[in-house]
Short mmCIF file of N, CA and C in Angstrom, two decimals:
data_model
loop_
_atom_site.label_atom_id
_atom_site.label_comp_id
_atom_site.label_asym_id
_atom_site.label_seq_id
_atom_site.Cartn_x
_atom_site.Cartn_y
_atom_site.Cartn_z
N MET A 1 120.80 124.80 98.28
CA MET A 1 120.35 125.17 99.60
C MET A 1 119.24 126.21 99.48
N GLN A 2 118.29 126.12 100.38
CA GLN A 2 117.18 127.06 100.41
C GLN A 2 116.96 127.51 101.85
N ILE A 3 116.63 128.77 102.06
CA ILE A 3 116.36 129.28 103.40
C ILE A 3 114.96 128.85 103.81
N ASP A 4 114.83 128.30 105.01
CA ASP A 4 113.55 127.82 105.50
C ASP A 4 112.68 128.96 106.02
N HIS A 5 113.26 129.85 106.81
CA HIS A 5 112.50 130.98 107.34
C HIS A 5 113.45 132.12 107.74
N LEU A 6 112.87 133.26 107.94
CA LEU A 6 113.57 134.47 108.33
C LEU A 6 112.91 135.00 109.59
N THR A 7 113.70 135.37 110.59
CA THR A 7 113.15 135.92 111.82
C THR A 7 113.45 137.40 111.90
N VAL A 8 112.42 138.21 112.04
CA VAL A 8 112.55 139.66 112.17
C VAL A 8 112.38 140.00 113.65
N PRO A 9 113.44 140.50 114.30
CA PRO A 9 113.33 140.87 115.71
C PRO A 9 112.72 142.27 115.85
N VAL A 10 111.67 142.38 116.65
CA VAL A 10 111.00 143.66 116.88
C VAL A 10 110.87 143.90 118.38
N ARG A 11 110.76 145.16 118.76
CA ARG A 11 110.60 145.51 120.18
C ARG A 11 109.18 145.25 120.68
N ASP A 12 108.19 145.41 119.79
CA ASP A 12 106.79 145.32 120.17
C ASP A 12 106.07 144.31 119.27
N TYR A 13 105.71 143.18 119.83
CA TYR A 13 105.05 142.11 119.08
C TYR A 13 103.78 142.59 118.37
N GLU A 14 102.88 143.28 119.09
CA GLU A 14 101.61 143.72 118.50
C GLU A 14 101.85 144.67 117.33
N LEU A 15 102.74 145.64 117.52
CA LEU A 15 103.07 146.58 116.46
C LEU A 15 103.71 145.86 115.27
N GLY A 16 104.62 144.93 115.56
CA GLY A 16 105.27 144.17 114.49
C GLY A 16 104.29 143.33 113.70
N LYS A 17 103.38 142.67 114.39
CA LYS A 17 102.38 141.84 113.73
C LYS A 17 101.51 142.69 112.79
N ARG A 18 101.05 143.83 113.28
CA ARG A 18 100.20 144.71 112.47
C ARG A 18 101.00 145.28 111.28
N PHE A 19 102.19 145.80 111.55
CA PHE A 19 103.02 146.42 110.52
C PHE A 19 103.34 145.42 109.40
N TYR A 20 103.89 144.26 109.77
CA TYR A 20 104.28 143.30 108.74
C TYR A 20 103.07 142.65 108.07
N GLY A 21 101.95 142.57 108.76
CA GLY A 21 100.73 142.10 108.10
C GLY A 21 100.36 143.00 106.93
N GLU A 22 100.49 144.31 107.13
CA GLU A 22 100.18 145.27 106.06
C GLU A 22 101.26 145.27 104.98
N VAL A 23 102.52 145.21 105.38
CA VAL A 23 103.64 145.29 104.43
C VAL A 23 103.74 144.05 103.54
N LEU A 24 103.50 142.88 104.12
CA LEU A 24 103.66 141.64 103.37
C LEU A 24 102.43 141.21 102.58
N GLU A 25 101.29 141.82 102.85
CA GLU A 25 100.05 141.44 102.17
C GLU A 25 100.16 141.55 100.64
N PRO A 26 100.76 142.60 100.07
CA PRO A 26 100.87 142.66 98.61
C PRO A 26 101.72 141.54 98.01
N LEU A 27 102.54 140.88 98.84
CA LEU A 27 103.38 139.79 98.35
C LEU A 27 102.71 138.43 98.58
N GLY A 28 101.47 138.44 99.06
CA GLY A 28 100.72 137.21 99.24
C GLY A 28 100.88 136.55 100.60
N PHE A 29 101.51 137.23 101.54
CA PHE A 29 101.71 136.67 102.88
C PHE A 29 100.54 137.01 103.79
N ARG A 30 100.26 136.09 104.72
CA ARG A 30 99.28 136.32 105.76
C ARG A 30 99.74 135.59 107.01
N VAL A 31 99.12 135.87 108.15
CA VAL A 31 99.46 135.17 109.38
C VAL A 31 99.01 133.72 109.26
N LEU A 32 99.96 132.79 109.43
CA LEU A 32 99.64 131.37 109.41
C LEU A 32 99.60 130.79 110.82
N LEU A 33 100.36 131.39 111.72
CA LEU A 33 100.40 130.93 113.10
C LEU A 33 100.71 132.13 113.99
N ASP A 34 99.95 132.27 115.06
CA ASP A 34 100.15 133.40 115.96
C ASP A 34 100.27 132.86 117.39
N TRP A 35 101.32 133.26 118.09
CA TRP A 35 101.55 132.86 119.48
C TRP A 35 101.67 134.10 120.34
N PRO A 36 100.57 134.73 120.71
CA PRO A 36 100.64 135.94 121.54
C PRO A 36 101.38 135.72 122.85
N ASP A 37 101.20 134.56 123.49
CA ASP A 37 101.88 134.31 124.77
C ASP A 37 103.39 134.16 124.60
N LYS A 38 103.85 133.77 123.43
CA LYS A 38 105.28 133.67 123.13
C LYS A 38 105.81 134.93 122.44
N ARG A 39 104.88 135.89 122.16
CA ARG A 39 105.23 137.17 121.54
C ARG A 39 105.85 136.97 120.16
N ARG A 40 105.19 136.13 119.35
CA ARG A 40 105.67 135.86 117.99
C ARG A 40 104.51 135.53 117.07
N THR A 41 104.67 135.87 115.81
CA THR A 41 103.68 135.54 114.79
C THR A 41 104.42 135.11 113.53
N PHE A 42 103.85 134.13 112.85
CA PHE A 42 104.51 133.55 111.69
C PHE A 42 103.67 133.81 110.44
N PHE A 43 104.29 134.44 109.44
CA PHE A 43 103.65 134.75 108.17
C PHE A 43 104.10 133.76 107.11
N GLY A 44 103.26 133.53 106.13
CA GLY A 44 103.61 132.70 104.99
C GLY A 44 102.56 132.86 103.91
N VAL A 45 102.78 132.14 102.83
CA VAL A 45 101.80 132.11 101.74
C VAL A 45 100.97 130.84 101.89
N ASP A 46 99.78 130.84 101.35
CA ASP A 46 98.87 129.71 101.51
C ASP A 46 99.43 128.39 101.01
N THR A 47 100.34 128.43 100.06
CA THR A 47 100.85 127.20 99.44
C THR A 47 102.08 126.63 100.15
N GLY A 48 102.47 127.20 101.30
CA GLY A 48 103.67 126.69 101.96
C GLY A 48 103.67 126.94 103.45
N PRO A 49 104.74 126.53 104.12
CA PRO A 49 104.85 126.76 105.56
C PRO A 49 105.19 128.22 105.86
N SER A 50 105.09 128.57 107.12
CA SER A 50 105.46 129.93 107.50
C SER A 50 106.94 130.14 107.20
N SER A 51 107.28 131.30 106.68
CA SER A 51 108.67 131.56 106.31
C SER A 51 109.16 132.93 106.75
N PHE A 52 108.28 133.77 107.28
CA PHE A 52 108.65 135.12 107.73
C PHE A 52 108.12 135.27 109.15
N TRP A 53 109.03 135.15 110.11
CA TRP A 53 108.63 135.16 111.51
C TRP A 53 108.92 136.51 112.14
N VAL A 54 107.97 137.04 112.87
CA VAL A 54 108.13 138.30 113.60
C VAL A 54 108.11 137.95 115.09
N VAL A 55 109.22 138.28 115.77
CA VAL A 55 109.43 137.85 117.15
C VAL A 55 109.87 139.03 118.00
N GLU A 56 109.18 139.24 119.13
CA GLU A 56 109.61 140.28 120.05
C GLU A 56 110.97 139.87 120.62
N SER A 57 111.95 140.81 120.57
CA SER A 57 113.32 140.45 120.93
C SER A 57 114.14 141.68 121.33
N ALA A 58 115.13 141.44 122.15
CA ALA A 58 116.08 142.50 122.52
C ALA A 58 116.99 142.85 121.35
N PHE A 59 116.99 142.05 120.30
CA PHE A 59 117.84 142.29 119.14
C PHE A 59 117.14 143.09 118.04
N ALA A 60 116.04 143.73 118.38
CA ALA A 60 115.26 144.51 117.40
C ALA A 60 116.16 145.51 116.68
N GLY A 61 115.92 145.64 115.38
CA GLY A 61 116.65 146.61 114.58
C GLY A 61 117.93 146.09 113.96
N SER A 62 118.20 144.79 114.09
CA SER A 62 119.48 144.25 113.62
C SER A 62 119.39 143.53 112.28
N LEU A 63 118.23 143.53 111.63
CA LEU A 63 118.06 142.77 110.40
C LEU A 63 118.22 143.63 109.16
N ASP A 64 118.84 143.07 108.14
CA ASP A 64 118.91 143.67 106.80
C ASP A 64 118.76 142.53 105.82
N VAL A 65 117.62 142.48 105.13
CA VAL A 65 117.32 141.35 104.26
C VAL A 65 116.68 141.82 102.96
N SER A 66 116.87 141.03 101.92
CA SER A 66 116.28 141.32 100.62
C SER A 66 115.38 140.16 100.22
N LEU A 67 114.13 140.47 99.87
CA LEU A 67 113.16 139.46 99.46
C LEU A 67 113.02 139.49 97.93
N ALA A 68 113.15 138.33 97.31
CA ALA A 68 112.97 138.23 95.86
C ALA A 68 111.47 138.26 95.57
N VAL A 69 111.07 139.10 94.62
CA VAL A 69 109.66 139.19 94.23
C VAL A 69 109.53 138.93 92.74
N ALA A 70 108.29 138.66 92.31
CA ALA A 70 108.03 138.19 90.96
C ALA A 70 108.22 139.24 89.87
N ASP A 71 107.94 140.51 90.18
CA ASP A 71 108.01 141.53 89.13
C ASP A 71 108.15 142.93 89.74
N ARG A 72 108.31 143.90 88.88
CA ARG A 72 108.47 145.29 89.32
C ARG A 72 107.23 145.81 90.03
N GLY A 73 106.07 145.33 89.63
CA GLY A 73 104.82 145.74 90.28
C GLY A 73 104.80 145.35 91.74
N GLU A 74 105.32 144.17 92.07
CA GLU A 74 105.38 143.75 93.47
C GLU A 74 106.36 144.62 94.26
N VAL A 75 107.43 145.06 93.62
CA VAL A 75 108.37 145.97 94.29
C VAL A 75 107.62 147.25 94.67
N ALA A 76 106.89 147.81 93.72
CA ALA A 76 106.14 149.05 93.97
C ALA A 76 105.04 148.84 95.01
N SER A 77 104.32 147.73 94.93
CA SER A 77 103.24 147.45 95.89
C SER A 77 103.80 147.28 97.30
N PHE A 78 104.91 146.57 97.44
CA PHE A 78 105.58 146.40 98.72
C PHE A 78 105.95 147.76 99.30
N HIS A 79 106.57 148.60 98.50
CA HIS A 79 107.03 149.92 98.95
C HIS A 79 105.85 150.78 99.40
N ALA A 80 104.79 150.81 98.59
CA ALA A 80 103.61 151.61 98.92
C ALA A 80 102.95 151.12 100.21
N ALA A 81 102.82 149.80 100.36
CA ALA A 81 102.21 149.24 101.57
C ALA A 81 103.07 149.54 102.79
N ALA A 82 104.38 149.46 102.64
CA ALA A 82 105.28 149.75 103.76
C ALA A 82 105.16 151.20 104.20
N LEU A 83 105.12 152.12 103.26
CA LEU A 83 104.99 153.54 103.61
C LEU A 83 103.64 153.80 104.28
N ALA A 84 102.59 153.18 103.76
CA ALA A 84 101.26 153.36 104.34
C ALA A 84 101.21 152.81 105.77
N ALA A 85 102.03 151.80 106.06
CA ALA A 85 102.07 151.20 107.39
C ALA A 85 102.99 151.95 108.34
N GLY A 86 103.70 152.97 107.83
CA GLY A 86 104.56 153.78 108.69
C GLY A 86 106.05 153.56 108.52
N ALA A 87 106.46 152.81 107.50
CA ALA A 87 107.88 152.58 107.25
C ALA A 87 108.55 153.85 106.74
N ARG A 88 109.86 153.87 106.86
CA ARG A 88 110.67 154.95 106.29
C ARG A 88 111.30 154.41 105.01
N SER A 89 111.16 155.15 103.92
CA SER A 89 111.72 154.74 102.64
C SER A 89 113.22 155.01 102.63
N LEU A 90 114.00 153.98 102.29
CA LEU A 90 115.44 154.15 102.14
C LEU A 90 115.82 154.32 100.68
N THR A 91 115.13 153.58 99.80
CA THR A 91 115.26 153.79 98.35
C THR A 91 113.89 153.58 97.72
N GLU A 92 113.53 154.48 96.85
CA GLU A 92 112.27 154.39 96.11
C GLU A 92 112.37 153.23 95.10
N PRO A 93 111.24 152.69 94.66
CA PRO A 93 111.29 151.65 93.63
C PRO A 93 112.02 152.15 92.39
N GLY A 94 112.96 151.36 91.92
CA GLY A 94 113.72 151.74 90.73
C GLY A 94 114.91 150.82 90.54
N PRO A 95 115.72 151.10 89.52
CA PRO A 95 116.91 150.28 89.30
C PRO A 95 117.78 150.29 90.56
N HIS A 96 118.30 149.11 90.89
CA HIS A 96 119.14 149.00 92.08
C HIS A 96 120.42 149.80 91.85
N PRO A 97 120.84 150.62 92.82
CA PRO A 97 122.01 151.48 92.61
C PRO A 97 123.32 150.71 92.44
N ASP A 98 123.39 149.47 92.92
CA ASP A 98 124.65 148.71 92.85
C ASP A 98 124.64 147.57 91.85
N ARG A 99 123.48 147.24 91.29
CA ARG A 99 123.39 146.10 90.37
C ARG A 99 122.57 146.51 89.15
N THR A 100 123.05 146.17 87.98
CA THR A 100 122.37 146.57 86.76
C THR A 100 121.21 145.65 86.40
N ASP A 101 121.11 144.47 87.03
CA ASP A 101 120.06 143.52 86.67
C ASP A 101 118.88 143.55 87.61
N SER A 102 118.80 144.54 88.49
CA SER A 102 117.79 144.51 89.54
C SER A 102 116.96 145.79 89.61
N TYR A 103 115.73 145.60 90.04
CA TYR A 103 114.79 146.68 90.31
C TYR A 103 114.35 146.46 91.75
N ALA A 104 114.51 147.46 92.61
CA ALA A 104 114.29 147.22 94.04
C ALA A 104 113.78 148.45 94.76
N ALA A 105 113.33 148.23 95.99
CA ALA A 105 112.96 149.30 96.93
C ALA A 105 113.35 148.81 98.32
N ARG A 106 113.86 149.73 99.16
CA ARG A 106 114.27 149.40 100.52
C ARG A 106 113.53 150.27 101.51
N ILE A 107 113.11 149.64 102.61
CA ILE A 107 112.42 150.38 103.67
C ILE A 107 113.05 150.02 105.02
N ALA A 108 112.81 150.87 106.01
CA ALA A 108 113.19 150.56 107.38
C ALA A 108 111.90 150.53 108.20
N ASP A 109 111.79 149.51 109.07
CA ASP A 109 110.61 149.44 109.92
C ASP A 109 110.79 150.35 111.13
N PHE A 110 109.86 150.30 112.06
CA PHE A 110 109.84 151.17 113.23
C PHE A 110 111.00 150.93 114.18
N ASP A 111 111.69 149.77 114.06
CA ASP A 111 112.85 149.48 114.89
C ASP A 111 114.17 149.71 114.17
N GLY A 112 114.12 149.93 112.85
CA GLY A 112 115.34 150.09 112.07
C GLY A 112 115.73 148.87 111.27
N ASN A 113 114.93 147.78 111.35
CA ASN A 113 115.18 146.63 110.48
C ASN A 113 114.99 147.08 109.04
N VAL A 114 115.87 146.62 108.15
CA VAL A 114 115.81 147.02 106.74
C VAL A 114 115.32 145.83 105.91
N ILE A 115 114.28 146.09 105.13
CA ILE A 115 113.71 145.08 104.25
C ILE A 115 113.72 145.64 102.83
N GLU A 116 114.22 144.85 101.91
CA GLU A 116 114.25 145.23 100.50
C GLU A 116 113.42 144.24 99.71
N ALA A 117 112.67 144.72 98.75
CA ALA A 117 112.00 143.86 97.77
C ALA A 117 112.76 144.06 96.46
N VAL A 118 113.19 142.96 95.85
CA VAL A 118 114.00 143.06 94.64
C VAL A 118 113.50 142.10 93.57
N HIS A 119 113.47 142.60 92.35
CA HIS A 119 113.16 141.79 91.17
C HIS A 119 114.39 141.84 90.28
N ARG A 120 114.94 140.69 89.97
CA ARG A 120 116.15 140.62 89.15
C ARG A 120 115.75 140.41 87.68
N ASP A 121 115.59 141.51 86.98
CA ASP A 121 115.14 141.48 85.59
C ASP A 121 116.05 140.64 84.69
N ALA A 122 117.32 140.99 84.62
CA ALA A 122 118.23 140.37 83.66
C ALA A 122 118.41 138.89 83.98
N ALA A 123 118.50 138.53 85.26
CA ALA A 123 118.68 137.12 85.63
C ALA A 123 117.47 136.30 85.20
N ILE A 124 116.29 136.84 85.37
CA ILE A 124 115.06 136.14 84.98
C ILE A 124 114.98 136.04 83.47
N GLU A 125 115.33 137.11 82.77
CA GLU A 125 115.29 137.09 81.32
C GLU A 125 116.29 136.09 80.74
N ARG A 126 117.50 135.98 81.34
CA ARG A 126 118.50 135.01 80.88
C ARG A 126 118.00 133.58 81.12
N ALA A 127 117.39 133.33 82.26
CA ALA A 127 116.91 131.99 82.59
C ALA A 127 115.79 131.55 81.63
N ALA A 128 114.97 132.50 81.20
CA ALA A 128 113.86 132.19 80.30
C ALA A 128 114.33 131.95 78.88
N ALA A 129 115.50 132.48 78.53
CA ALA A 129 116.01 132.39 77.15
C ALA A 129 116.59 131.02 76.83
#
């Protein structure tokens, strides 16, 4: 099974679009579809469909998600871009406090949604062996 897309509920569509545009750019995401009249914007990578949707909603602040990234550098780039965009750091880039095979960083957006970028070192190394 694979997840098709993730919806991030935000209180302010324009703020969410700008914030996540800056935060997701280091991971290769850009706006693929924008519906201002529906108060939603869809991000994705050039090689696939939109997979990260930002939608104005009364449920803003209810998300907690972890995004798998390619390496530790992407974890650091994600964290730096998030802070520059106004996010609050929950954990600095480093070994995950609960898992020995992971390197991660967690941020909270302006509504309290929590986004983590994680690279699973040991799992990737085992798969390559």
